[in-house]
PDB file of C-alpha atoms and ligand atoms in Angstrom:
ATOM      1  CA  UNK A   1     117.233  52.075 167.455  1.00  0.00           C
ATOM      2  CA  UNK A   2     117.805  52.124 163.344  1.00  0.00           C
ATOM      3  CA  UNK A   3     120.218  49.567 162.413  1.00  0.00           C
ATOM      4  CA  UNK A   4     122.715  51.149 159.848  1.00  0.00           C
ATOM      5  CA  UNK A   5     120.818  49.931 157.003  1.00  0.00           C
ATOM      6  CA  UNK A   6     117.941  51.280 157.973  1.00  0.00           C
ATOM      7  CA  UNK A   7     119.310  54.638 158.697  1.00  0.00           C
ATOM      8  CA  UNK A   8     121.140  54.902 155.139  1.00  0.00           C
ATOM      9  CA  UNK A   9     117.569  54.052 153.230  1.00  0.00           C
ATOM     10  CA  UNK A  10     116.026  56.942 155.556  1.00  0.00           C
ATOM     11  CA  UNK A  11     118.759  59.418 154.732  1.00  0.00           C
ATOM     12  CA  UNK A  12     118.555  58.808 150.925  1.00  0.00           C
ATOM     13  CA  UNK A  13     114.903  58.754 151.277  1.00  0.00           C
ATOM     14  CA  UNK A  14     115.381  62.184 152.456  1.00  0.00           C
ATOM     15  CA  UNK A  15     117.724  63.356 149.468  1.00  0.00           C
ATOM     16  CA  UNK A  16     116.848  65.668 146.697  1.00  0.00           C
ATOM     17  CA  UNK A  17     117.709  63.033 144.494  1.00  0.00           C
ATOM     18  CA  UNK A  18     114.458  61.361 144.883  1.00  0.00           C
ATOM     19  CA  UNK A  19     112.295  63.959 143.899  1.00  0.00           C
ATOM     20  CA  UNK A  20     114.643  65.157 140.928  1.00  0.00           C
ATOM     21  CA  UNK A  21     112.376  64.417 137.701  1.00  0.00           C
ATOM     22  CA  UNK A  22     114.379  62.317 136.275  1.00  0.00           C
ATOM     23  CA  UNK A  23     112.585  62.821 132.406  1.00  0.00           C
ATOM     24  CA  UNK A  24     112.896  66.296 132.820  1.00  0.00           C
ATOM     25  CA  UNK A  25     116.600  66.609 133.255  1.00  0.00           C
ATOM     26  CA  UNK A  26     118.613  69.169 131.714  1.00  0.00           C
ATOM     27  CA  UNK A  27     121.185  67.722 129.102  1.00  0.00           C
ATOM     28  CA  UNK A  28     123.744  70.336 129.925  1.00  0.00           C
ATOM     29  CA  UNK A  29     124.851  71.416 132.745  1.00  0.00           C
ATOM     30  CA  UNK A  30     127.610  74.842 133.039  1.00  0.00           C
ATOM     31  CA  UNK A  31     129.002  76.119 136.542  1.00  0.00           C
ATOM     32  CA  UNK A  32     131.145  78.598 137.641  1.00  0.00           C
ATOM     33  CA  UNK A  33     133.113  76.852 140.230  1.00  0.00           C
ATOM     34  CA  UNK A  34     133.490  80.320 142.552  1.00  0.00           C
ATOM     35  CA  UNK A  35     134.261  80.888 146.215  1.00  0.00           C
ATOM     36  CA  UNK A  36     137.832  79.100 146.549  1.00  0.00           C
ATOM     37  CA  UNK A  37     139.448  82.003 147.707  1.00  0.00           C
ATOM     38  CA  UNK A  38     136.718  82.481 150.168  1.00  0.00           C
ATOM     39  CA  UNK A  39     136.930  79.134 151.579  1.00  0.00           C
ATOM     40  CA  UNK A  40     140.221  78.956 152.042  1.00  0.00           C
ATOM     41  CA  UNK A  41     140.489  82.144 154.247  1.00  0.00           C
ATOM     42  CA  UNK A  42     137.873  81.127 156.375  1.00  0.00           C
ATOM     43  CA  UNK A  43     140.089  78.231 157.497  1.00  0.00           C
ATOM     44  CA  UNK A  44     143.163  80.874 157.719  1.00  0.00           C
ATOM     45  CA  UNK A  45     145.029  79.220 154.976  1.00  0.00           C
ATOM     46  CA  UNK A  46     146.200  80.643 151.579  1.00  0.00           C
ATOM     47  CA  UNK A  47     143.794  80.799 148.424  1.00  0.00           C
ATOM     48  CA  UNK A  48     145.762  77.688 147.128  1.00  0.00           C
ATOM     49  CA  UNK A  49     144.563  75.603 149.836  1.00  0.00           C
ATOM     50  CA  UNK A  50     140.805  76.564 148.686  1.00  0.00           C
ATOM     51  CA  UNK A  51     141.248  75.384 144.905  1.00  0.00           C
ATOM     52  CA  UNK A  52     142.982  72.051 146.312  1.00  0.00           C
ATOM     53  CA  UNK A  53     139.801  71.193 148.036  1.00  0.00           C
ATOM     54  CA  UNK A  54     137.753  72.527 145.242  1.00  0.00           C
ATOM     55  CA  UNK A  55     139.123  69.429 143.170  1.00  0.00           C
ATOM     56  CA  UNK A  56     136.880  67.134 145.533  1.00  0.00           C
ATOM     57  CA  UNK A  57     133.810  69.147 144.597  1.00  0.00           C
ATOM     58  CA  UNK A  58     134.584  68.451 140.827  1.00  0.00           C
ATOM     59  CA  UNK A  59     134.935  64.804 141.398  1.00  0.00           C
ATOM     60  CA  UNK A  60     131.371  64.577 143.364  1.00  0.00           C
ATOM     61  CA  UNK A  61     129.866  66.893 140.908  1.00  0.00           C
ATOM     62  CA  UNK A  62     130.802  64.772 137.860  1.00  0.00           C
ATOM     63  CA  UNK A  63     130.068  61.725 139.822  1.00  0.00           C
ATOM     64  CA  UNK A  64     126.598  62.949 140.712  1.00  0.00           C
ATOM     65  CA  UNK A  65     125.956  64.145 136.623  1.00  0.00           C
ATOM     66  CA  UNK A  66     127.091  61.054 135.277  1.00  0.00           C
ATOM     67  CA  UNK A  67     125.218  59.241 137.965  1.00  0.00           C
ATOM     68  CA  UNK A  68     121.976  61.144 136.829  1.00  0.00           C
ATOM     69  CA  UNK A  69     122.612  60.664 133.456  1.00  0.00           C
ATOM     70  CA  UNK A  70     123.523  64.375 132.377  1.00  0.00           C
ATOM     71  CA  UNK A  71     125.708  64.452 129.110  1.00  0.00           C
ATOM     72  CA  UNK A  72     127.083  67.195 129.357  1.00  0.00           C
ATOM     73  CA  UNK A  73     128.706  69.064 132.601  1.00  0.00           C
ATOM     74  CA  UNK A  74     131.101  72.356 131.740  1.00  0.00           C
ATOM     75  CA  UNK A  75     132.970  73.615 134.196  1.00  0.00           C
ATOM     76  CA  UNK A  76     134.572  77.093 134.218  1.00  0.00           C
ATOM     77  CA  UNK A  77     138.148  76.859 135.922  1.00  0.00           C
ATOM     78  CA  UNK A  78     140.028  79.508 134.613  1.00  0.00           C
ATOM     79  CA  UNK A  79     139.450  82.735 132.678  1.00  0.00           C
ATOM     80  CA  UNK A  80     141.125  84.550 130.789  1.00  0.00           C
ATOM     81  CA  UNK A  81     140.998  87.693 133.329  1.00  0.00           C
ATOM     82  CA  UNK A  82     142.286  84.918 135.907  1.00  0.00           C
ATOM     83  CA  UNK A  83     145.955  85.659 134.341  1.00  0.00           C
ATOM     84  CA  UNK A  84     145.788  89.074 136.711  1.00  0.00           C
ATOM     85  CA  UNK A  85     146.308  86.941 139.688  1.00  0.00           C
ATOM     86  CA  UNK A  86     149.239  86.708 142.259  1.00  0.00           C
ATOM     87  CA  UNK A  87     151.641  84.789 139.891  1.00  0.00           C
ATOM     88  CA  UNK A  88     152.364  82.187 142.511  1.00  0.00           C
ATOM     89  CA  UNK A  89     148.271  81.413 142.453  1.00  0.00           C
ATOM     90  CA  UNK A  90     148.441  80.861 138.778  1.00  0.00           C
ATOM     91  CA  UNK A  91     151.447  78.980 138.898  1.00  0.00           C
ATOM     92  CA  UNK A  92     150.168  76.609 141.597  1.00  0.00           C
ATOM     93  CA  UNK A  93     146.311  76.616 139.478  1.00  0.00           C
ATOM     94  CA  UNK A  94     148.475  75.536 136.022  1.00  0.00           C
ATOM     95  CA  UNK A  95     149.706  72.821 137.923  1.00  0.00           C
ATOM     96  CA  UNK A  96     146.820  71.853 140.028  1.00  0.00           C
ATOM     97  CA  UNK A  97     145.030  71.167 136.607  1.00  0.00           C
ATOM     98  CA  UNK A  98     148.305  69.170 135.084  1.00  0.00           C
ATOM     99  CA  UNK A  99     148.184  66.926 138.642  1.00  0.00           C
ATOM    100  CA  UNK A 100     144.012  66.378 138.475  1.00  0.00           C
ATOM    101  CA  UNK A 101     143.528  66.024 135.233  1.00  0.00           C
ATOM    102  CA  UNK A 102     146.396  62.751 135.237  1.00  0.00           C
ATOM    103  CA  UNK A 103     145.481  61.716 137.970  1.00  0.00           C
ATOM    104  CA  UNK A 104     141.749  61.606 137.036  1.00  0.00           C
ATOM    105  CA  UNK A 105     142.128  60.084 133.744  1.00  0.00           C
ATOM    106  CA  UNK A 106     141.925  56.945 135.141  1.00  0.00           C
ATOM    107  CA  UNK A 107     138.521  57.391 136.965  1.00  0.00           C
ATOM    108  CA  UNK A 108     137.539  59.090 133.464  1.00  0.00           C
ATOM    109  CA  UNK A 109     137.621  56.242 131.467  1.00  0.00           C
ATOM    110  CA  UNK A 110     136.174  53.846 134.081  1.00  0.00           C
ATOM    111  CA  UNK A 111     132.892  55.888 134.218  1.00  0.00           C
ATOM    112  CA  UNK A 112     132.568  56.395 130.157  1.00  0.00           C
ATOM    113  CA  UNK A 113     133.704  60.268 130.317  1.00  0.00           C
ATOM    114  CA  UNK A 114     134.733  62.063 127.464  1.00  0.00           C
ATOM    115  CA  UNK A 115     137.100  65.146 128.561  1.00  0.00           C
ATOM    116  CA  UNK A 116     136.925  68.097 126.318  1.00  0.00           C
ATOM    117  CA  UNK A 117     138.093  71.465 126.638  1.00  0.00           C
ATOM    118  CA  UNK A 118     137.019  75.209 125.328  1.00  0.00           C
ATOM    119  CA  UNK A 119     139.453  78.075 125.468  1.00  0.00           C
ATOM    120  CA  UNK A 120     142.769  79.622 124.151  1.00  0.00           C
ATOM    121  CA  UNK A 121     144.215  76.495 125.015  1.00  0.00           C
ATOM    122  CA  UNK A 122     147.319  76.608 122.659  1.00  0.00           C
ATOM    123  CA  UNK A 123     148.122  79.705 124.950  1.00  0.00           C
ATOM    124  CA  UNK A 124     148.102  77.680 128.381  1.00  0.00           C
ATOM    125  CA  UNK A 125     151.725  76.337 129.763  1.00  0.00           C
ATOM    126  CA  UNK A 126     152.949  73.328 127.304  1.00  0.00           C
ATOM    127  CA  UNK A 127     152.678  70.820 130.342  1.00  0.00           C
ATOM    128  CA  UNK A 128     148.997  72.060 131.229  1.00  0.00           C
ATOM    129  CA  UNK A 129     148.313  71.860 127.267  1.00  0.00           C
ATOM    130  CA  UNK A 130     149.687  68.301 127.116  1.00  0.00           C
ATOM    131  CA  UNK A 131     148.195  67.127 129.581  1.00  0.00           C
ATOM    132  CA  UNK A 132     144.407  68.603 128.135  1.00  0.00           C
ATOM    133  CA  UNK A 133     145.548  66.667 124.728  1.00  0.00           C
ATOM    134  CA  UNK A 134     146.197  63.763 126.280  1.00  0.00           C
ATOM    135  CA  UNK A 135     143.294  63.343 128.726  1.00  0.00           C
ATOM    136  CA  UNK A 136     141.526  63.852 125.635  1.00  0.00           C
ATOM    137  CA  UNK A 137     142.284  61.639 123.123  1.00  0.00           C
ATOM    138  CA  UNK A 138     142.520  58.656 125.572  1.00  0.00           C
ATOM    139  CA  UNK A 139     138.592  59.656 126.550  1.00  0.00           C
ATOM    140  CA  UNK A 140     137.461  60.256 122.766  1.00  0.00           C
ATOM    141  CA  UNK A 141     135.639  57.744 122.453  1.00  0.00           C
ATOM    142  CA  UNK A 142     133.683  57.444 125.959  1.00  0.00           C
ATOM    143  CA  UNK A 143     129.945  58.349 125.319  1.00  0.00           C
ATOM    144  CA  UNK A 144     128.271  58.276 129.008  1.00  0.00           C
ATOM    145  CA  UNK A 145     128.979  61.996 130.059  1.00  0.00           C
ATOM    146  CA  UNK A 146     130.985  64.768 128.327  1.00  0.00           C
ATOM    147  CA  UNK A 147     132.896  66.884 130.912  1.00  0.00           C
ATOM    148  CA  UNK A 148     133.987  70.154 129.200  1.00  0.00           C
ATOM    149  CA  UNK A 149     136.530  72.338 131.517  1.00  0.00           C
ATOM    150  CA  UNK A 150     136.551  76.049 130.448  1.00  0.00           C
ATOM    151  CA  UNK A 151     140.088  76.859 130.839  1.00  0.00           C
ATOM    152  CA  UNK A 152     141.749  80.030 129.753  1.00  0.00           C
ATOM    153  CA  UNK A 153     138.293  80.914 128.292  1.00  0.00           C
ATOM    154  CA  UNK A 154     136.380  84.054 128.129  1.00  0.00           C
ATOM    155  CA  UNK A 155     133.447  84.478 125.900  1.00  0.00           C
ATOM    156  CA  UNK A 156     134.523  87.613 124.684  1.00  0.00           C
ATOM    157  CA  UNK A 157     137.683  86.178 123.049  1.00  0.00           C
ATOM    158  CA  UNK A 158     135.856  83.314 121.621  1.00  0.00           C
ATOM    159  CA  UNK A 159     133.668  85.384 120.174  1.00  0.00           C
ATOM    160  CA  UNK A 160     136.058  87.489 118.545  1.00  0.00           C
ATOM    161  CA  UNK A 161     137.422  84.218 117.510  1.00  0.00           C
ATOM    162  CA  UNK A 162     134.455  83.388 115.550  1.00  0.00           C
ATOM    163  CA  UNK A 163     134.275  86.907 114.164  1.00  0.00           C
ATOM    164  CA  UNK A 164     137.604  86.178 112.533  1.00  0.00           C
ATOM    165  CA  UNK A 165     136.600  82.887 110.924  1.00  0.00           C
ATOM    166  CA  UNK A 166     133.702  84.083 109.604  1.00  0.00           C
ATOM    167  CA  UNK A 167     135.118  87.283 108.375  1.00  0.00           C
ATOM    168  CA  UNK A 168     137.867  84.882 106.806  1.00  0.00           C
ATOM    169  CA  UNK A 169     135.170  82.390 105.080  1.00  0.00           C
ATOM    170  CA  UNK A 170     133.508  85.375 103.504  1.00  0.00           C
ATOM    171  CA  UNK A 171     136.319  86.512 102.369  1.00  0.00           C
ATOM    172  CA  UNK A 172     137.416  83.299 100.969  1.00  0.00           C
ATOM    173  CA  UNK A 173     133.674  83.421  99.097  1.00  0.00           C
ATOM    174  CA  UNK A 174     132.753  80.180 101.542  1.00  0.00           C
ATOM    175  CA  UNK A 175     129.492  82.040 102.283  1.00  0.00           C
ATOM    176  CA  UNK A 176     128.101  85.807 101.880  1.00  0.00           C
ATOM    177  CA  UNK A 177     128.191  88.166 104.434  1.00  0.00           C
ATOM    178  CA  UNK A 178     123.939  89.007 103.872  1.00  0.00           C
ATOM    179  CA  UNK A 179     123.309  84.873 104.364  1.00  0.00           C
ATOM    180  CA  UNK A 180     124.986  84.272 107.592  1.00  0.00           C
ATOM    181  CA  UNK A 181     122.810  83.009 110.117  1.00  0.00           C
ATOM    182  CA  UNK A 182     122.663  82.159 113.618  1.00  0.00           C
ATOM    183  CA  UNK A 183     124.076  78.429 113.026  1.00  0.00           C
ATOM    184  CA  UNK A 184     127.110  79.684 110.868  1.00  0.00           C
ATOM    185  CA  UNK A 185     127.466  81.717 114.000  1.00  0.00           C
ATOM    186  CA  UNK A 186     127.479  78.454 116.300  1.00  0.00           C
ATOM    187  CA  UNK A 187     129.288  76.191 114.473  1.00  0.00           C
ATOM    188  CA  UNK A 188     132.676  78.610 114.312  1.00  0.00           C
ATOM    189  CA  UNK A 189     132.004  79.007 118.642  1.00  0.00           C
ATOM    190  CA  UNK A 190     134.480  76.637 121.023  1.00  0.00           C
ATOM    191  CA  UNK A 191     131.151  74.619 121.878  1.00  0.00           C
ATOM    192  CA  UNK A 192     130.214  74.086 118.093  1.00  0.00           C
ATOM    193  CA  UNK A 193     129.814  70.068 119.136  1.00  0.00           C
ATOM    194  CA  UNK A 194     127.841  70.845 122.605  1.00  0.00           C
ATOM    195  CA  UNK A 195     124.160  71.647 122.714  1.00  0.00           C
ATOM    196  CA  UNK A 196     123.315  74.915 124.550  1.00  0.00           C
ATOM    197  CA  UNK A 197     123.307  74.503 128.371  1.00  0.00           C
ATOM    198  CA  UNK A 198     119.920  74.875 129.914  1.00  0.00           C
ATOM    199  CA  UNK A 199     121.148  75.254 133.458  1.00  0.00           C
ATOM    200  CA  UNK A 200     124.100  77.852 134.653  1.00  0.00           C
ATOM    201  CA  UNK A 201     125.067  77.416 138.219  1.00  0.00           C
ATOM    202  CA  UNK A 202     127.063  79.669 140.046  1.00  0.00           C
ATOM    203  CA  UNK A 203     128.643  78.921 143.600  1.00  0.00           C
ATOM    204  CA  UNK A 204     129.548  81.393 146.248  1.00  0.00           C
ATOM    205  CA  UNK A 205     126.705  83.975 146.290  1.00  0.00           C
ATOM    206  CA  UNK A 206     128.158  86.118 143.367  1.00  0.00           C
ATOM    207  CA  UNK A 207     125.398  87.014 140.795  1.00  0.00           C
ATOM    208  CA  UNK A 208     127.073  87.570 137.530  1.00  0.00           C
ATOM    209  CA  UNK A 209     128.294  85.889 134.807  1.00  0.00           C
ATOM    210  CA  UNK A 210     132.340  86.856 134.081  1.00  0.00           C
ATOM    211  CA  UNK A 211     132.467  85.903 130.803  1.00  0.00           C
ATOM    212  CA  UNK A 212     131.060  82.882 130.097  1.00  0.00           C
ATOM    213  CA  UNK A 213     129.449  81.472 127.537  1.00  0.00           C
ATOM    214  CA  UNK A 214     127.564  84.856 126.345  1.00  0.00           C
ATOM    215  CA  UNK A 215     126.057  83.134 123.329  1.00  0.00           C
ATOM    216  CA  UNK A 216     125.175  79.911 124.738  1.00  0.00           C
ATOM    217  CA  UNK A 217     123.402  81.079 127.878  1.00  0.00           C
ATOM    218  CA  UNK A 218     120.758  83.022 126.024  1.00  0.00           C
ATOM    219  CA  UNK A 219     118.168  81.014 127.590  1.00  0.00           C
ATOM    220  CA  UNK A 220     119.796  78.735 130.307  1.00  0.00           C
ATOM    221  CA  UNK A 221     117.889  79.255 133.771  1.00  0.00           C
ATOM    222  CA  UNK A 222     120.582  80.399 136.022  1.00  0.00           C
ATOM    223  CA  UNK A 223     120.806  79.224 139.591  1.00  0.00           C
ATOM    224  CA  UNK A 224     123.122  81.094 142.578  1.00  0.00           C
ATOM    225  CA  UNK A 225     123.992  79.085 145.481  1.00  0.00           C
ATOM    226  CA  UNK A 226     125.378  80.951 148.613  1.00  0.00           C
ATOM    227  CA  UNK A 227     127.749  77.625 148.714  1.00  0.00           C
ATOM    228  CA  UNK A 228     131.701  78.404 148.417  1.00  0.00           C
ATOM    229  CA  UNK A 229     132.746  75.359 145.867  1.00  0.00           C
ATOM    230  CA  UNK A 230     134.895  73.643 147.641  1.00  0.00           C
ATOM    231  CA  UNK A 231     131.339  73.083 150.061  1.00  0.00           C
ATOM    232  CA  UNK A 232     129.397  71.958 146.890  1.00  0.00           C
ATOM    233  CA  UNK A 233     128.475  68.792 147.244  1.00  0.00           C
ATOM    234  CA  UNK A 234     125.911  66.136 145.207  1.00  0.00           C
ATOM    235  CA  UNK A 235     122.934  67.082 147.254  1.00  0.00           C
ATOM    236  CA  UNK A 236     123.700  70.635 146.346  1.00  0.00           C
ATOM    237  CA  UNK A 237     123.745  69.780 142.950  1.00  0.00           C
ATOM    238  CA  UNK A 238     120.016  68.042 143.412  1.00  0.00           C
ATOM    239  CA  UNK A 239     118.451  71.076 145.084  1.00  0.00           C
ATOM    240  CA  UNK A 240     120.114  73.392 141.972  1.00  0.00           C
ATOM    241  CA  UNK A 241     118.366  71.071 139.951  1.00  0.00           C
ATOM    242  CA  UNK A 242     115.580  70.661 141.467  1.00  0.00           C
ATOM    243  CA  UNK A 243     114.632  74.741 141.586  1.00  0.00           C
ATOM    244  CA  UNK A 244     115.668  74.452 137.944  1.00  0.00           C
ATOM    245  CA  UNK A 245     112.749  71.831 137.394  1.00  0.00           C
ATOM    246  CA  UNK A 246     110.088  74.446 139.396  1.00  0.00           C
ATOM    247  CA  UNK A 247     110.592  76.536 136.776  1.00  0.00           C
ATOM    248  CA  UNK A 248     108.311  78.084 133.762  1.00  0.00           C
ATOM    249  CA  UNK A 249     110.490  78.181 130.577  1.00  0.00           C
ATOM    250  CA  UNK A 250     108.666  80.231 127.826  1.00  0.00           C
ATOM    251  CA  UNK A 251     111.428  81.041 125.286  1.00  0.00           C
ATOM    252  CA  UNK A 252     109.142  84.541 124.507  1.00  0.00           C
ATOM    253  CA  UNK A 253     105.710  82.730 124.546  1.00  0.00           C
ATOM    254  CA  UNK A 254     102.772  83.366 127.354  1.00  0.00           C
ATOM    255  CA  UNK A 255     102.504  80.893 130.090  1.00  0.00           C
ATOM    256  CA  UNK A 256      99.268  79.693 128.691  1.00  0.00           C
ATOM    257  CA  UNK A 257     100.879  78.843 125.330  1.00  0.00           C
ATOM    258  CA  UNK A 258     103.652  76.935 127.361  1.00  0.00           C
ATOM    259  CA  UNK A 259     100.906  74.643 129.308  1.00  0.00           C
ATOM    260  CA  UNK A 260      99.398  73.855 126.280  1.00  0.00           C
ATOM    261  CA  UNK A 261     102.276  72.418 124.570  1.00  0.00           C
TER     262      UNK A 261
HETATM  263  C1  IPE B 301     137.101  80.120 141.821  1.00  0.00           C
HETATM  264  O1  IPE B 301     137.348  80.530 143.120  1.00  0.00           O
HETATM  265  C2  IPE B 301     138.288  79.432 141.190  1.00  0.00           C
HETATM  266  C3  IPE B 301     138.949  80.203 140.122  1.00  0.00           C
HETATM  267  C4  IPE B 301     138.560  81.350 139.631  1.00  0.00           C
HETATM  268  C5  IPE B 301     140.140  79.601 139.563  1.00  0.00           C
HETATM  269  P1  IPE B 301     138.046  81.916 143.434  1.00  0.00           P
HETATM  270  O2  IPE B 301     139.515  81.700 143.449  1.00  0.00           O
HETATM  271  O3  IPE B 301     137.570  82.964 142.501  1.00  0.00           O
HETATM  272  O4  IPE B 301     137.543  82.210 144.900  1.00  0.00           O
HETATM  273  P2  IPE B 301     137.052  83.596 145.502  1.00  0.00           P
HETATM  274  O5  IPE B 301     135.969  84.108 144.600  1.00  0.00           O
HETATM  275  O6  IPE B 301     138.244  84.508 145.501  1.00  0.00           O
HETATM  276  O7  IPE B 301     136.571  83.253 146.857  1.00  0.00           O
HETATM  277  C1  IPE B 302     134.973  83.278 137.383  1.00  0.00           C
HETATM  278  O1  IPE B 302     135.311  83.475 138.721  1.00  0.00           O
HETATM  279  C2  IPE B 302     135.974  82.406 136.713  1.00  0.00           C
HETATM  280  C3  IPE B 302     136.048  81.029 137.196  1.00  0.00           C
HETATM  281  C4  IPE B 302     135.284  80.461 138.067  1.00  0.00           C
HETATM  282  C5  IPE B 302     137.074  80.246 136.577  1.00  0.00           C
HETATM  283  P1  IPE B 302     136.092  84.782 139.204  1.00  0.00           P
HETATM  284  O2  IPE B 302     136.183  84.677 140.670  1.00  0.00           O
HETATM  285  O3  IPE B 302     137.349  84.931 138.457  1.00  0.00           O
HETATM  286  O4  IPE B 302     135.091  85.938 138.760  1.00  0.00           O
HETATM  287  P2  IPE B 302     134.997  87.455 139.222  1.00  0.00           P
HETATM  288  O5  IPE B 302     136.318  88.079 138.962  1.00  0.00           O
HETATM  289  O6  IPE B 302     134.661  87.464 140.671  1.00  0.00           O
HETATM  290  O7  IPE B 302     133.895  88.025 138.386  1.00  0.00           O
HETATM  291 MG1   MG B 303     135.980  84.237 142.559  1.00  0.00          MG
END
């Protein structure tokens, strides 16, 4: 018979963890947290009950980054298109997200996280708003892991965001419309501060992207996982990374060049 010791060093021999190459790690994470809805039905209960549970998958998820040493996790929560949902679901989200993030903020600090967040914010209920501002100045100045949440964001709008800025500088004679490059282009995005994600997970067997992060995903590896979120758990997060690590990234080049170098 194992004594309980023994068992627990078998088990996490057994993890995905262990064979997650640690110097290869991806320094951004970005997942669309999907299958709530799903979840929640297949207990019976309304979609609510699905995105309540789906808060425990965000805490082990950020656990297991920081944990890793990822610096940067974003996490899509709520798009734009998400306003088209039974008003009682968005009420109850708005608030869900006022209720975690204070209640979080705590746990924050204690593990060195940095909150940020990308989207029309200034267009999300004052009380949801406030509470983004304040979680985020009280974590400016962590530097473990940065934890962005996407919230009322769709890559469409922030691009036509930047369109305006830049349209504005030029206009303002700031720069000229034949010199604008790619990094004028970044630096007026929501993620200006954030280096491109490399990996783009997506939970609950759906195989597209919704609107996020257009730009920024140009050359991310994406990952599907049959999981509903509210299932997602660490380990889940190993074996996403770990099929991330089995890949070949060439950026255009041959596979030969990419050996070499
Ligand atoms: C993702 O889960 C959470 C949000 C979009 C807020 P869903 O609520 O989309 O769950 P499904 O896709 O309907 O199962
Ligand atoms: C994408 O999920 C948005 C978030 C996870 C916040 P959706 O469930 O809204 O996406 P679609 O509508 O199925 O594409
Ligand atoms: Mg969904």
């Amino acid at each position: 018979m194992l004594n309980f010791a023994a068992f627990l060093a078998l088990s996490t021999m057994d993890s995905a963890f262990n064979l997650i190459d640690k110097n290869k790690l991806p320094k951004h994470i970005a997942i669309i947290m999907d299958g709530n809805g799903r979840w929640a039905q297949r207990y019976g209960k309304p979609r609510v009950f699905g995105h309540r549970n789906g808060v425990k998958s965000v805490r082990e998820v950020t656990e297991a980054s920081a944990e890793l040493g990822i610096k940067y996790l974003t996490l899509y929560a709520f798009s734009k298109e998400n306003w088209k949902r039974p008003i009682m679901e968005v009420n109850t989200l708005m608030k869900l997200f006022v209720i975690t993030v204070s209640k979080e903020l705590s746990t924050l600090n204690k593990n060195n996280i940095r909150l940020k967040a990308i989207g029309d914010l200034s267009s999300l209920p004052k009380e949801t708003h406030q509470a983004l501002l304040d979680a985020m100045e009280s974590t400016k100045n962590n530097d473990r892991m940065t934890l962005v949440l996407a919230l009322n964001y769709s890559s469409r709008w922030e691009l036509t965001e930047m369109a305006k800025i830049l349209s504005k500088d030029v206009s303002q004679g700031l720069l000229s419309s034949e010199d604008i490059t790619e990094s004028d282009i970044e630096e007026r995005l929501c993620t200006s501060t954030f280096p491109d994600p490399e990996l783009m997970i997506r939970t609950s067997g759906e195989h597209r992207i919704s609107n996020f992060l257009l730009w920024q995903l140009s050359y991310a590896e994406l990952v599907f996982s049959d999981t509903l979120w509210p299932d997602f758990k660490k380990e889940d997060l190993y074996e996403c990374i770990l099929d991330f690590q089995r890949r070949e990234r060439r950026f255009g080049m041959t596979g030969e060049q990419v050996v070499k170098s």
